[in-house]
XYZ file of C-alpha atoms in Angstrom:
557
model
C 5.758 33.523 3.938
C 8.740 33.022 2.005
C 9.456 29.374 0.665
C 10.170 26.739 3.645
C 12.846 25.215 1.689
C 14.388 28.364 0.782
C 14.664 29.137 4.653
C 15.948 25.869 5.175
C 18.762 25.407 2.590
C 21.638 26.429 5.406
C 20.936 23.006 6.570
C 21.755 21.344 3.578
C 20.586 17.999 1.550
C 22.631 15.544 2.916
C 23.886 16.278 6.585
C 24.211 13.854 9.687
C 20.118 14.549 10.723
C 19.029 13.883 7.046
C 21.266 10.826 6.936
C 19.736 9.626 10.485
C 16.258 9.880 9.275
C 16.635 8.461 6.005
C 17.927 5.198 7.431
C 15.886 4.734 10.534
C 12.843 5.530 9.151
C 13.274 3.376 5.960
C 14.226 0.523 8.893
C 10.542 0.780 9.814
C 9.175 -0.383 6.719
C 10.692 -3.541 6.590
C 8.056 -4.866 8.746
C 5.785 -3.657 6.250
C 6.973 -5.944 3.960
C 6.476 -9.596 5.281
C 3.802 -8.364 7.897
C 1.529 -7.156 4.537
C 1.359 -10.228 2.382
C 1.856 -12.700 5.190
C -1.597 -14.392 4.134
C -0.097 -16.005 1.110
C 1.357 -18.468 3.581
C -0.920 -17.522 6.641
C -3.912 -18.496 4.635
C -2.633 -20.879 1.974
C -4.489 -23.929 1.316
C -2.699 -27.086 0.859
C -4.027 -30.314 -0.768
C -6.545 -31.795 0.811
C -9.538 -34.833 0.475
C -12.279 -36.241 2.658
C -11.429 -38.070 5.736
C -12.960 -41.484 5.644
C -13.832 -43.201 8.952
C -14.360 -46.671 7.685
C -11.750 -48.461 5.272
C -10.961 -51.807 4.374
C -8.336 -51.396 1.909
C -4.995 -49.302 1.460
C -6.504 -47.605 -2.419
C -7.997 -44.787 -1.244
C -9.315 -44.073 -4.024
C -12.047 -46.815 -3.647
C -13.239 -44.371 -0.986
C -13.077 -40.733 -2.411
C -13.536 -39.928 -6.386
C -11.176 -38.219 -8.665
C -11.750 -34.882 -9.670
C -10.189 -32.688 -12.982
C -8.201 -29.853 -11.237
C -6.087 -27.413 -13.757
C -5.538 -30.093 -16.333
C -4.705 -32.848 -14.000
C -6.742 -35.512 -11.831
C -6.364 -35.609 -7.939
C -8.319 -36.904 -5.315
C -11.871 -34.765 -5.195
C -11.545 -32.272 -2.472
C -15.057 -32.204 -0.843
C -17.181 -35.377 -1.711
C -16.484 -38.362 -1.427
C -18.573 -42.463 -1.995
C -21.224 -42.745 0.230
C -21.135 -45.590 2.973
C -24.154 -47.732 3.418
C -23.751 -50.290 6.320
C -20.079 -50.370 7.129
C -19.206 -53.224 4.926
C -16.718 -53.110 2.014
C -19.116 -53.776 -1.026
C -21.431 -51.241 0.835
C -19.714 -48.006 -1.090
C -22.255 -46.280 -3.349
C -21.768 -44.988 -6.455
C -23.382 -41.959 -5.366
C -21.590 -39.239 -3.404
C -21.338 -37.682 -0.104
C -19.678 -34.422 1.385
C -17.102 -34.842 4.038
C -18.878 -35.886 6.827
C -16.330 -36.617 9.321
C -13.477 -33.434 7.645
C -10.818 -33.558 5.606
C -7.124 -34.877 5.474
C -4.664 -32.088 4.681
C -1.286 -32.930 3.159
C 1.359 -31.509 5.834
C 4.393 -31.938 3.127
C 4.414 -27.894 2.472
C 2.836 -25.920 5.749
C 2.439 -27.933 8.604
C -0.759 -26.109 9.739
C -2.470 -22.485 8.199
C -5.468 -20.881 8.974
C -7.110 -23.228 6.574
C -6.179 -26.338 7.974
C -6.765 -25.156 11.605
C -10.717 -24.234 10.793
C -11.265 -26.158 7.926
C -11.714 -22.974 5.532
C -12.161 -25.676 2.725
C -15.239 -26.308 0.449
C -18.200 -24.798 1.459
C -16.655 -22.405 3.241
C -13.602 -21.855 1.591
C -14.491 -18.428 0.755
C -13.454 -17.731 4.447
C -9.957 -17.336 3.815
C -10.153 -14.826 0.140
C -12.253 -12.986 2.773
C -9.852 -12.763 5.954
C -7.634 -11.243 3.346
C -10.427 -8.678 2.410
C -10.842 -8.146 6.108
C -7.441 -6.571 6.255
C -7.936 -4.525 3.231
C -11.406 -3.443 5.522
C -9.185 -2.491 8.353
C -6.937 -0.691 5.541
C -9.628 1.065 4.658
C -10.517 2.583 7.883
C -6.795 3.360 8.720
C -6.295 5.248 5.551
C -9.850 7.347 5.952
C -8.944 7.810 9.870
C -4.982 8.378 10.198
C -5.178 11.032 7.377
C -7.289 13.862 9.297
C -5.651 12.457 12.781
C -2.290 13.071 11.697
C -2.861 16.709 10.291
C -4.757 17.557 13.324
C -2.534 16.043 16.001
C 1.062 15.790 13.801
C 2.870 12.966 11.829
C 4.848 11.781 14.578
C 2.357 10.678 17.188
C 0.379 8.823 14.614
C 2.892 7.112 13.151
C 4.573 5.967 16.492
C 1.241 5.309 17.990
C 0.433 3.152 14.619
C 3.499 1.080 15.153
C 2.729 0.002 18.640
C -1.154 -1.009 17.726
C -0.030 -2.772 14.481
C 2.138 -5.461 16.458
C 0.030 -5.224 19.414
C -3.231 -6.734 17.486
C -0.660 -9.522 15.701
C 0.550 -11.401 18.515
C -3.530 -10.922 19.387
C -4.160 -12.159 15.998
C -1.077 -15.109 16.440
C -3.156 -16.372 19.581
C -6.588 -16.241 17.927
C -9.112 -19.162 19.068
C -11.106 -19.032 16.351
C -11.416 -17.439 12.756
C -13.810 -15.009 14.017
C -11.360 -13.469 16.399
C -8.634 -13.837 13.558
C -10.172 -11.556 11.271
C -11.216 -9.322 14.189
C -7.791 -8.590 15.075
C -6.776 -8.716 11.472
C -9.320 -5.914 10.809
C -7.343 -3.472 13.402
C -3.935 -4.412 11.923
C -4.803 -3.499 8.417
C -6.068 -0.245 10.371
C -2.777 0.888 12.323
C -0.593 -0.605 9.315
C -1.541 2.226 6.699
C -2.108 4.438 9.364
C 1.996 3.816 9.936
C 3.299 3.292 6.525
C 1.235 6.561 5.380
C 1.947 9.133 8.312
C 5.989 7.707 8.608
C 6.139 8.452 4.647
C 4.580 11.989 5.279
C 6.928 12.489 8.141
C 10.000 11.006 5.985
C 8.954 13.187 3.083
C 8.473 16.526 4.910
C 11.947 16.246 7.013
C 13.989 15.522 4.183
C 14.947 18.107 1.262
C 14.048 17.685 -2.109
C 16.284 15.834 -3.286
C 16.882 13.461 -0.311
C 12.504 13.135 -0.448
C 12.644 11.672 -3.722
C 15.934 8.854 -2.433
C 13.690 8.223 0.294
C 10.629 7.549 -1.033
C 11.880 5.363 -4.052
C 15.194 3.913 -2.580
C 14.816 4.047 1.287
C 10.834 2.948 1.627
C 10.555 0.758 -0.860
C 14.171 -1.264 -0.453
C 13.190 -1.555 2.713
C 9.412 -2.863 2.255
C 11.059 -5.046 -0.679
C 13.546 -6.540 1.680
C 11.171 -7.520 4.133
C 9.077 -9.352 1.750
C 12.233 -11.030 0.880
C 12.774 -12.209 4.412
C 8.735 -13.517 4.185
C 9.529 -16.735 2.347
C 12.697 -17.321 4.379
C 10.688 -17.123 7.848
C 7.904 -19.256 6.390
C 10.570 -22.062 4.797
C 11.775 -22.619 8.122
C 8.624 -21.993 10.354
C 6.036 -23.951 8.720
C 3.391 -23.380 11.611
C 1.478 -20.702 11.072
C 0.810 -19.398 14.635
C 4.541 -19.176 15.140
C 4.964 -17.732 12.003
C 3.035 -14.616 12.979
C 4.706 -14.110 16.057
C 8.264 -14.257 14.095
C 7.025 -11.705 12.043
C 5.561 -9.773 14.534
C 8.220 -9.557 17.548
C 10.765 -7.275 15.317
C 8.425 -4.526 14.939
C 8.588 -3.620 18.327
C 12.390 -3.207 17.865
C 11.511 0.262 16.011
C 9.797 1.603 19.240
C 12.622 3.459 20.986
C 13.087 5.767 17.499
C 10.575 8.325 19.267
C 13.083 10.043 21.101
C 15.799 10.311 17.975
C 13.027 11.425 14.901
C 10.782 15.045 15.703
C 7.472 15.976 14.717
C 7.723 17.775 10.854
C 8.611 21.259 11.133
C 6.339 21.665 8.249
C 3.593 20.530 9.888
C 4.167 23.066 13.345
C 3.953 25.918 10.838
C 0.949 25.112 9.292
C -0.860 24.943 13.026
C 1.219 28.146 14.186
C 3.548 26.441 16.195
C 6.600 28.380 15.175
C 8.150 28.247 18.207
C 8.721 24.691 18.420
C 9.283 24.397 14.390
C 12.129 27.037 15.164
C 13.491 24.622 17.851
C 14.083 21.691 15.575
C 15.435 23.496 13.151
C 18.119 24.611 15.217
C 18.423 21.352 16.507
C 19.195 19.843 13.596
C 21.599 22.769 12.089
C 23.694 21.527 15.546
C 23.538 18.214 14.379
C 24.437 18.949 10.818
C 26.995 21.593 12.594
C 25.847 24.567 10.717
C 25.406 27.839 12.242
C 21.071 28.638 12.117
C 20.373 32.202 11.061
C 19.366 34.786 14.233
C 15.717 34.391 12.821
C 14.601 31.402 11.164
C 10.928 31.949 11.171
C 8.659 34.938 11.516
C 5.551 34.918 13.915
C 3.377 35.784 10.602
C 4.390 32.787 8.834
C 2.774 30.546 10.884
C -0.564 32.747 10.856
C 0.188 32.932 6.721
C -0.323 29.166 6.383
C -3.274 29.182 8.904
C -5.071 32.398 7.056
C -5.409 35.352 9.352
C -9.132 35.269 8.467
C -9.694 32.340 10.147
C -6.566 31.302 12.551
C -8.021 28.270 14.038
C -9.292 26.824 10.611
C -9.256 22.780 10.386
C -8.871 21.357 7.144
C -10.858 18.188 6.308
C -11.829 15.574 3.753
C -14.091 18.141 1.882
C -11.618 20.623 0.922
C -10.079 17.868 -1.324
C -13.429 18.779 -3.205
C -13.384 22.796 -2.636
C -11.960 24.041 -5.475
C -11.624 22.696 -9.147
C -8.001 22.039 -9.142
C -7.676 20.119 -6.244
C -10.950 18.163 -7.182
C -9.345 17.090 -9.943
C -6.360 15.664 -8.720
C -7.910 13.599 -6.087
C -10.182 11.941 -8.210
C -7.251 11.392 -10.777
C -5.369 9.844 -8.179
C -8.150 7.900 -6.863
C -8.636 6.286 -9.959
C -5.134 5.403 -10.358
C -4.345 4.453 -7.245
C -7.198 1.854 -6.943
C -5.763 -0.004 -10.247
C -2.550 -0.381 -9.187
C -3.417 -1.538 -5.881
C -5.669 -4.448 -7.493
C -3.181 -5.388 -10.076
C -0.589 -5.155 -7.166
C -1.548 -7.425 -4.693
C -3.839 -9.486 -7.266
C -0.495 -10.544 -8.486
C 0.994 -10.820 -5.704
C -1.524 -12.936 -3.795
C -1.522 -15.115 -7.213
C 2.379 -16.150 -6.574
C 1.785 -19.183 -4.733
C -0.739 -20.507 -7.851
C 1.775 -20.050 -10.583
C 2.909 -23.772 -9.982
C 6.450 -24.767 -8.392
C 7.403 -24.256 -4.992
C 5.313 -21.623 -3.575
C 8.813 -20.440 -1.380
C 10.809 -19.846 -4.443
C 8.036 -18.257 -6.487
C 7.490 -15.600 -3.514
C 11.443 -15.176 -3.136
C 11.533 -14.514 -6.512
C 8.696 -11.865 -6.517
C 10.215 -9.812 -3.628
C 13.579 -9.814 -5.464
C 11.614 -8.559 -8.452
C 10.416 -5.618 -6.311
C 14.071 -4.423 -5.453
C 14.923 -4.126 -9.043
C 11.625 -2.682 -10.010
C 12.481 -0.232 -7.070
C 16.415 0.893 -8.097
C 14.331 1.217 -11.902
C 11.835 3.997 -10.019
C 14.633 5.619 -8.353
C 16.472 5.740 -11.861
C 13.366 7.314 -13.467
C 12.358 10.167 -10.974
C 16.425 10.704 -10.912
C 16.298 11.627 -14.715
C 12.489 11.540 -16.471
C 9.896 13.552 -15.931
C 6.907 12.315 -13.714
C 4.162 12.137 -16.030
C 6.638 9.813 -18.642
C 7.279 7.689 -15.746
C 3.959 6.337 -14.405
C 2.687 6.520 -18.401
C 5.642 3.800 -19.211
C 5.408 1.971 -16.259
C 1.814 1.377 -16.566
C 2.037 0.593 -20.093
C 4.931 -1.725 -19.399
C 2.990 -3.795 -16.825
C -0.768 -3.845 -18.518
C 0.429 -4.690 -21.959
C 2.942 -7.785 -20.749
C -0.031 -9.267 -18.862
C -1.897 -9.228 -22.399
C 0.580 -10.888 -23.813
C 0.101 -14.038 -21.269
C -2.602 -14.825 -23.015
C -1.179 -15.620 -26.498
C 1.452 -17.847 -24.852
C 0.946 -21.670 -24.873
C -0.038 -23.650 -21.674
C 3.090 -25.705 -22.071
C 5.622 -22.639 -22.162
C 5.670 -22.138 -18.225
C 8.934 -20.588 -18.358
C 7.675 -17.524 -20.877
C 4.246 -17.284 -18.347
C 6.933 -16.597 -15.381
C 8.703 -14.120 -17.031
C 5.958 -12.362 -18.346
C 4.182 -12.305 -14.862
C 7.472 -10.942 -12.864
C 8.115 -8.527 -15.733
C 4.219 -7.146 -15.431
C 4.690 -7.624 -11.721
C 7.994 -5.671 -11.647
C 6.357 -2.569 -13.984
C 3.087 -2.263 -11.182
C 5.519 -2.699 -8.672
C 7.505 0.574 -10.059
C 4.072 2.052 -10.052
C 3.063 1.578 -6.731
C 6.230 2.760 -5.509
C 6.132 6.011 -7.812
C 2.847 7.290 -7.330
C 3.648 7.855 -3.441
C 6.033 10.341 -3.984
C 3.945 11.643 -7.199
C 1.059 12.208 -5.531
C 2.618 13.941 -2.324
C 3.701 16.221 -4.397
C 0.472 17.421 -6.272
C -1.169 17.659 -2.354
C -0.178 21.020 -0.493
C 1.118 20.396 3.133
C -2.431 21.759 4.713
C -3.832 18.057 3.265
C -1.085 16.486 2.119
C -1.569 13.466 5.314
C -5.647 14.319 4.635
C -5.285 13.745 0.743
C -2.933 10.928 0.850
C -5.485 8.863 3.450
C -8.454 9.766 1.399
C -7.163 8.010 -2.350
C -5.415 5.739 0.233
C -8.913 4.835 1.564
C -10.251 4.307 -1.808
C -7.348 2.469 -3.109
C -8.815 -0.373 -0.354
C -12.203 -0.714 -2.934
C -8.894 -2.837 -5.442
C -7.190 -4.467 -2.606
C -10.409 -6.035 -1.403
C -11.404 -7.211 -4.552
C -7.239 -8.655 -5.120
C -7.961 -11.747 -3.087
C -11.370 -12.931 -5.241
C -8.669 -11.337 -8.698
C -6.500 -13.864 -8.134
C -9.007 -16.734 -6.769
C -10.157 -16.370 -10.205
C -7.378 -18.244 -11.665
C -8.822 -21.703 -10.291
C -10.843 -21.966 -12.618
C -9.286 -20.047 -15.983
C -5.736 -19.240 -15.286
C -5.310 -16.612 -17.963
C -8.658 -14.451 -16.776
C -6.880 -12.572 -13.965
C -4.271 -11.682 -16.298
C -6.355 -10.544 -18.786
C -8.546 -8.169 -16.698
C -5.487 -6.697 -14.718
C -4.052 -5.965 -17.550
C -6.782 -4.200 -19.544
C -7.375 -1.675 -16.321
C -3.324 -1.038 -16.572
C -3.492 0.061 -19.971
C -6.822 2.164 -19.795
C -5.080 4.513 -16.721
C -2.040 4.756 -18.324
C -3.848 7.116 -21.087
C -5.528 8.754 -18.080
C -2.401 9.613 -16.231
C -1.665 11.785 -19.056
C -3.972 14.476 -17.396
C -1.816 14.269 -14.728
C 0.353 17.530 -14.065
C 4.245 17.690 -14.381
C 5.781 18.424 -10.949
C 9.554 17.265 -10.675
C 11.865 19.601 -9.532
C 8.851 21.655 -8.270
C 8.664 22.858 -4.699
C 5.833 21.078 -2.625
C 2.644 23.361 -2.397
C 1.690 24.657 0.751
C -1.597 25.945 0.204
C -4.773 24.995 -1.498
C -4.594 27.720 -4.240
C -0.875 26.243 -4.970
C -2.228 23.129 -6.996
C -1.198 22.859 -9.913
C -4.133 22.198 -12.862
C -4.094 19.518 -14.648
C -2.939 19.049 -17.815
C -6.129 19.376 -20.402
C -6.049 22.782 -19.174
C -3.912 23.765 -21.947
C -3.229 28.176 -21.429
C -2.520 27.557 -25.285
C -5.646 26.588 -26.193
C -7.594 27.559 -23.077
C -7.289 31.304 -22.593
C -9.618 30.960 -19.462
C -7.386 28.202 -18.044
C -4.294 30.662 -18.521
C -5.706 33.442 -16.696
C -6.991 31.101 -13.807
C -3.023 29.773 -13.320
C -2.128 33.563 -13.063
C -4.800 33.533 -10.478
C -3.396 31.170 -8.466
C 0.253 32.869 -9.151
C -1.341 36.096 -7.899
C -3.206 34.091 -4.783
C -0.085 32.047 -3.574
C 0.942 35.397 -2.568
C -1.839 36.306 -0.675
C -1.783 35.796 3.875
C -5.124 34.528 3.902
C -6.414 31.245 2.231
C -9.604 31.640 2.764
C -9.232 34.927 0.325
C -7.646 32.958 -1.989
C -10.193 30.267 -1.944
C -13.074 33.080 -2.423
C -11.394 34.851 -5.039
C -11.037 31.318 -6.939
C -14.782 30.705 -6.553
C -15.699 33.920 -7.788
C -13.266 33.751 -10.796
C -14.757 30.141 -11.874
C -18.625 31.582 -11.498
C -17.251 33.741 -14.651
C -14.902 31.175 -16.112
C -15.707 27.939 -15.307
C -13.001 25.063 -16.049
């Protein structure tokens, strides 16, 4: 099969379809945005002491104890003097919990998820773990929607994912208890990444190469960045946190109708033989571009190419990620990587609201960081190579989150910038290693690959919540271990191997090595890559993958 994106090229880079997906699908992320870190103000906890049943006297303080809280003294949280008989002089020295609940302070949120259960003292672990519960339901999305959508196509997954993802939050928005919240909470996490991964597979597989790389660093992530923007707003002015949700929610539905205006990835019909119908919207978008399509655009044989002829029907899974050395390799590089920056990600994310200030400002100010940390990403894969990219970005982030800790307590200004520059360089990160990583998976398991690291990204976005809870008790320990983990896989991403301005793989034996396999100083790495030179050119993968097998029995890497 010749290259897809040499058969394409008559349609151009930047023509009325490519212009129509780029912006409507970038649309859809915005949702994304607010609808993913909505628990800072779903679940934040405001301040809060016993209720006392019995006073005689407007000091409450002659009721409930102090307590030392980050440096300064407030009103203890969950204990308070024990009553004896219901007289004044009756309060004990000694100390009770908070028999009949607590008191919350309504001058920030009028309700949350804490106030509405009382997810305070005892069981104030509750809310760190609804947040965990979503990462759960991440989890399963990412280790589910990957093999769905290369079985069944981009398209009806991601559409599909869109629908369940508001469905369960107006479910979630009309939750009767916290069990039931974190129930439906679980199954929005799920269709979430099922929809942000399949739409950026779908994005990144309709657009060219050069449009694929404005769309996944301008287009997705503006997008996701302005919707955590509009988070703050919403919450400022909707301070309840049932109608919060359904603010947030309603909109999302809104991106519904885009089924009958974006098709299923040509890409994807010629991997499952579908040439026919790949053919179709190929011509269909040359008329909307109004270019004239080539007699024949695609042969019969190069759907059967892509499939093997050995072995026509074959169904990729999870475990050829793990077939051959090469591939190996990269997944459990990205795997790695990915799980990092998701913890240092949403650890400082979910940390905003602790920084002290108002927790509204702090949050606007984070999202705004992301759009310049975004237009910084775009700048980079416009003009550096990959591998410099995620190396400086990482190294940017971890080693400004070190520095936190030499600054004094009393410098709060410094600690801000410090935190929004480290939070700005992850950010960058995040936003790169999509794009990176899509392009070291051929399209056979590109949706399979990116679901799998996806899936065990969730192991650092699970453990974010109880990161950043951290910081209650030493406000510079967060910082400290985020930042270490930054550092240590920005040396490791130097393994990773160089692909800008590289044509997307579209088999197995296309993955590239990476980069300790040096043809330099490796002879037997050299002659595998001609290998795979010789093996890209071969109709059946499954011969490919045999003679690779075969070749690393006498040469192993």
């Amino acid at each position: 099969m010749e290259n897809y994106e040499e058969i394409t090229s008559f349609l151009g880079e930047w023509g009325r379809f490519q212009k129509c997906v780029f912006f409507l699908l970038s649309l859809t992320f915005i949702p994304h945005g607010y609808l993913n870190l909505s628990m800072v103000f779903l679940a934040a906890t405001p301040q809060h002491h016993c209720e006392v049943s019995y006073t005689y006297g407007e000091n409450i303080s002659d009721y409930i104890p102090y307590e030392g809280t980050s440096g300064d003294r407030v009103l203890s949280r969950c204990r308070r003097y024990k009553h004896l008989n219901g007289t004044a002089a009756s309060w004990a020295n000694e100390t009770e919990g908070c028999l009949d609940g607590w008191r919350f302070s309504a001058d920030t949120y009028k309700s949350t998820i804490v106030t509405e259960w009382s997810l305070v003292c005892e069981d104030s672990w509750k809310a760190p773990f609804a947040s965990s519960v979503l990462f759960f339901g991440v989890m399963a999305g990412s280790l589910i929607s990957g093999q769905v959508s290369d079985r069944f196509g981009r398209k009806l997954v991601f559409f599909g994912s869109l629908v369940l993802m508001n469905t369960f939050a107006v479910l979630q928005a009309l939750s009767s208890s916290w069990e039931w919240y974190c129930t439906f909470y679980f199954f929005v996490g799920m269709a979430r990444t099922s929809s942000y991964i399949s739409g950026f597979i779908l994005g990144s597989e309709l657009l060219g190469k050069s449009t694929r790389v404005l769309f996944s660093s301008l287009g997705v992530c503006i997008c996701y960045a302005l919707g955590y923007t509009c988070l703050p707003i919403f919450a400022y002015f909707i301070r309840d946190w049932r109608m919060l949700l359904m603010a947030l929610t309603i909109p999302g539905f809104l991106c519904i109708p885009l089924w009958w205006i974006i098709p299923e990835s040509p890409r994807w019909l010629l991997s499952h033989g579908h040439v026919d119908k790949a053919d179709a919207i190929i011509r269909a978008i040359a008329r909307k571009n109004g270019v004239d399509a080539p007699e024949i655009i695609f042969k019969t044989e190069d759907g059967s190419q892509l499939l093997g002829k050995t072995a026509p029907q074959r169904v990729y899974t999870i475990i050829d990620l793990i077939r051959t050395t090469n591939i190996r390799n990269i997944t459990i590089l990205n795997t790695i990587i990915w799980i990092v920056t998701s913890m240092t990600y949403y650890g400082l994310s979910l940390n905003t609201p602790n920084m002290g200030g108002d927790p509204y400002l702090n949050c606007f100010i984070s999202a705004v960081s992301e759009i310049v940390a975004y237009v910084a990403t775009w700048l980079f894969m416009r003009y550096t190579v990959r591998r410099f990219t995620l190396i400086f970005l990482f190294l940017l982030s971890g080693v400004t989150l070190l520095i936190i800790k030499f600054v004094p307590d009393e410098l709060d200004a410094v600690v801000l910038v410090l935190v929004m520059v480290g939070k700005g360089g992850i950010t960058a990160a995040y936003c790169f290693i999509y794009i990176y990583s899509t392009e070291m998976f051929p399209t056979v398991l590109r949706n399979t690959g990116m679901g799998a690291i996806s899936t065990a990204t969730r192991v650092g976005t699970i453990l974010s919540p109880y990161i950043a809870y951290i910081g209650d008790y030493n406000k510079v320990a967060p910082y400290i271990l985020m930042g270490s983990v930054t550092v240590s896989v920005a040396f490791l991403s130097l393994l990773l191997p160089e692909t800008k301005d590289s044509e997307l793989p579209e088999l197995i034996s296309q993955v590239k090595p990476i980069m300790w396999c040096d043809s330099e100083s490796r002879p037997s790495c050299f002659h595998k890559q001609t290998l795979l030179s010789k093996c890209a050119s071969k109709k059946s993968e499954r011969a490919c993958t045999d003679s690779l097998s075969r070749e690393s029995e006498v040469s192993p890497s």
